[in-house]
């Protein structure tokens, strides 16, 4: 890309990356974007979602999910998650549908897929769009089919810490040609594809650069290796931590292939306070992170929340993301697990 001089958002790697990545997911069209957040905004805008509409989102997610809804002028409706696999609960979705509901954003949290069967059934029944926020789950599967291929559109992120990266970057994938065309126009200032400087709609500059796309093409060639490594890391953690009292391991439902973006555990607060665990791990050179705060806890999102959100609260309060880089060795994982066990067991 550098040698060719095509370093901005035209050049052959953009189409190549869009084609390769959408093929990988098993979907017809890919629209590469500047990041995952604008991919979500682009998808919602192209679906025609705006003022007066409601969009259902899970309480436990990264803020970009709900922010993208707010950007459109529509109203997010925050619902609780499933206690077993931590993603949006189909029953809670159903309870939150109103006449204004237009779409559901499902988030495949920390690499685990949502329960797409019941979700798509509900969406069909009520005539709702499903947008998959797949930013944390490239390559994860629901009943042997890749996530990102279930909803009307799915949005991926290629931020530095995601399963594959382009530095910053994102992509919308869909089987709907009309929707893909709309997203391409909106991505490029709303300009008519065949008539330069003629603007059809108020668009955005949400493009990915050719430089980023070239990195994406190369990253995609390694994705199977990365996922295999993530699953190996998960297996090592699970083996080392399964017998520890008070620890719940990262779930993998019988219908799921989880890609363990961040290997995550729940620690019973009666056994040990999480803040103390994080502090003690850090002393030993290990960075563990707290789960996302549930949206309903944050004042700016409070007005979109109805309900008690007991499950997301409990999961968030006890959740820890452990180091999960594909660069970690077996020795590293064993060291982390040993230290963690020691900290949890010491009074
Ligand atoms: C990372 C992430 C995003 C946003 O992606 P960016 O590329 O960082 O904008 C959106 N949703 C979820 C769930 C994420 O984890």
mmCIF file of N, CA and C in Angstrom, residues 54 56 77-80 90-99 101 306:
data_model
loop_
_atom_site.group_PDB
_atom_site.id
_atom_site.type_symbol
_atom_site.label_atom_id
_atom_site.label_comp_id
_atom_site.label_asym_id
_atom_site.label_seq_id
_atom_site.Cartn_x
_atom_site.Cartn_y
_atom_site.Cartn_z
ATOM 1 N N UNK A 54 -37.158 2.717 19.083
ATOM 2 C CA UNK A 54 -36.454 2.132 20.231
ATOM 3 C C UNK A 54 -35.561 0.983 19.768
ATOM 4 N N UNK A 56 -33.219 -2.162 21.407
ATOM 5 C CA UNK A 56 -32.901 -2.920 22.624
ATOM 6 C C UNK A 56 -31.407 -3.266 22.653
ATOM 7 N N UNK A 77 -33.067 0.896 24.817
ATOM 8 C CA UNK A 77 -33.804 0.265 25.917
ATOM 9 C C UNK A 77 -32.890 -0.840 26.446
ATOM 10 N N UNK A 78 -32.446 -0.664 27.686
ATOM 11 C CA UNK A 78 -31.409 -1.536 28.238
ATOM 12 C C UNK A 78 -32.050 -2.735 28.938
ATOM 13 N N UNK A 79 -31.586 -3.946 28.593
ATOM 14 C CA UNK A 79 -32.161 -5.150 29.214
ATOM 15 C C UNK A 79 -31.067 -6.013 29.856
ATOM 16 N N UNK A 80 -31.504 -6.874 30.751
ATOM 17 C CA UNK A 80 -30.563 -7.701 31.516
ATOM 18 C C UNK A 80 -30.038 -8.870 30.676
ATOM 19 N N UNK A 90 -32.741 -13.595 25.816
ATOM 20 C CA UNK A 90 -33.886 -13.572 24.895
ATOM 21 C C UNK A 90 -35.207 -13.271 25.608
ATOM 22 N N UNK A 91 -35.384 -13.800 26.820
ATOM 23 C CA UNK A 91 -36.635 -13.547 27.564
ATOM 24 C C UNK A 91 -36.770 -12.070 27.897
ATOM 25 N N UNK A 92 -35.650 -11.459 28.294
ATOM 26 C CA UNK A 92 -35.676 -10.031 28.634
ATOM 27 C C UNK A 92 -35.940 -9.174 27.398
ATOM 28 N N UNK A 93 -35.418 -9.607 26.255
ATOM 29 C CA UNK A 93 -35.698 -8.886 25.000
ATOM 30 C C UNK A 93 -37.205 -8.860 24.777
ATOM 31 N N UNK A 94 -37.792 -10.045 24.876
ATOM 32 C CA UNK A 94 -39.221 -10.193 24.596
ATOM 33 C C UNK A 94 -40.059 -9.281 25.494
ATOM 34 N N UNK A 95 -39.682 -9.215 26.774
ATOM 35 C CA UNK A 95 -40.433 -8.406 27.734
ATOM 36 C C UNK A 95 -40.324 -6.911 27.443
ATOM 37 N N UNK A 96 -39.285 -6.504 26.718
ATOM 38 C CA UNK A 96 -39.022 -5.072 26.532
ATOM 39 C C UNK A 96 -39.529 -4.533 25.200
ATOM 40 N N UNK A 97 -40.148 -5.386 24.400
ATOM 41 C CA UNK A 97 -40.624 -4.930 23.081
ATOM 42 C C UNK A 97 -41.874 -4.068 23.239
ATOM 43 N N UNK A 98 -41.861 -2.922 22.544
ATOM 44 C CA UNK A 98 -43.040 -2.040 22.507
ATOM 45 C C UNK A 98 -43.380 -1.788 21.035
ATOM 46 N N UNK A 99 -44.388 -0.968 20.818
ATOM 47 C CA UNK A 99 -44.769 -0.618 19.432
ATOM 48 C C UNK A 99 -43.654 0.150 18.736
ATOM 49 N N UNK A 101 -40.360 -0.392 19.149
ATOM 50 C CA UNK A 101 -39.120 -1.153 18.972
ATOM 51 C C UNK A 101 -38.863 -1.420 17.492
ATOM 52 N N UNK A 306 -34.887 0.533 32.753
ATOM 53 C CA UNK A 306 -36.020 0.218 33.620
ATOM 54 C C UNK A 306 -35.759 -1.192 34.121
#
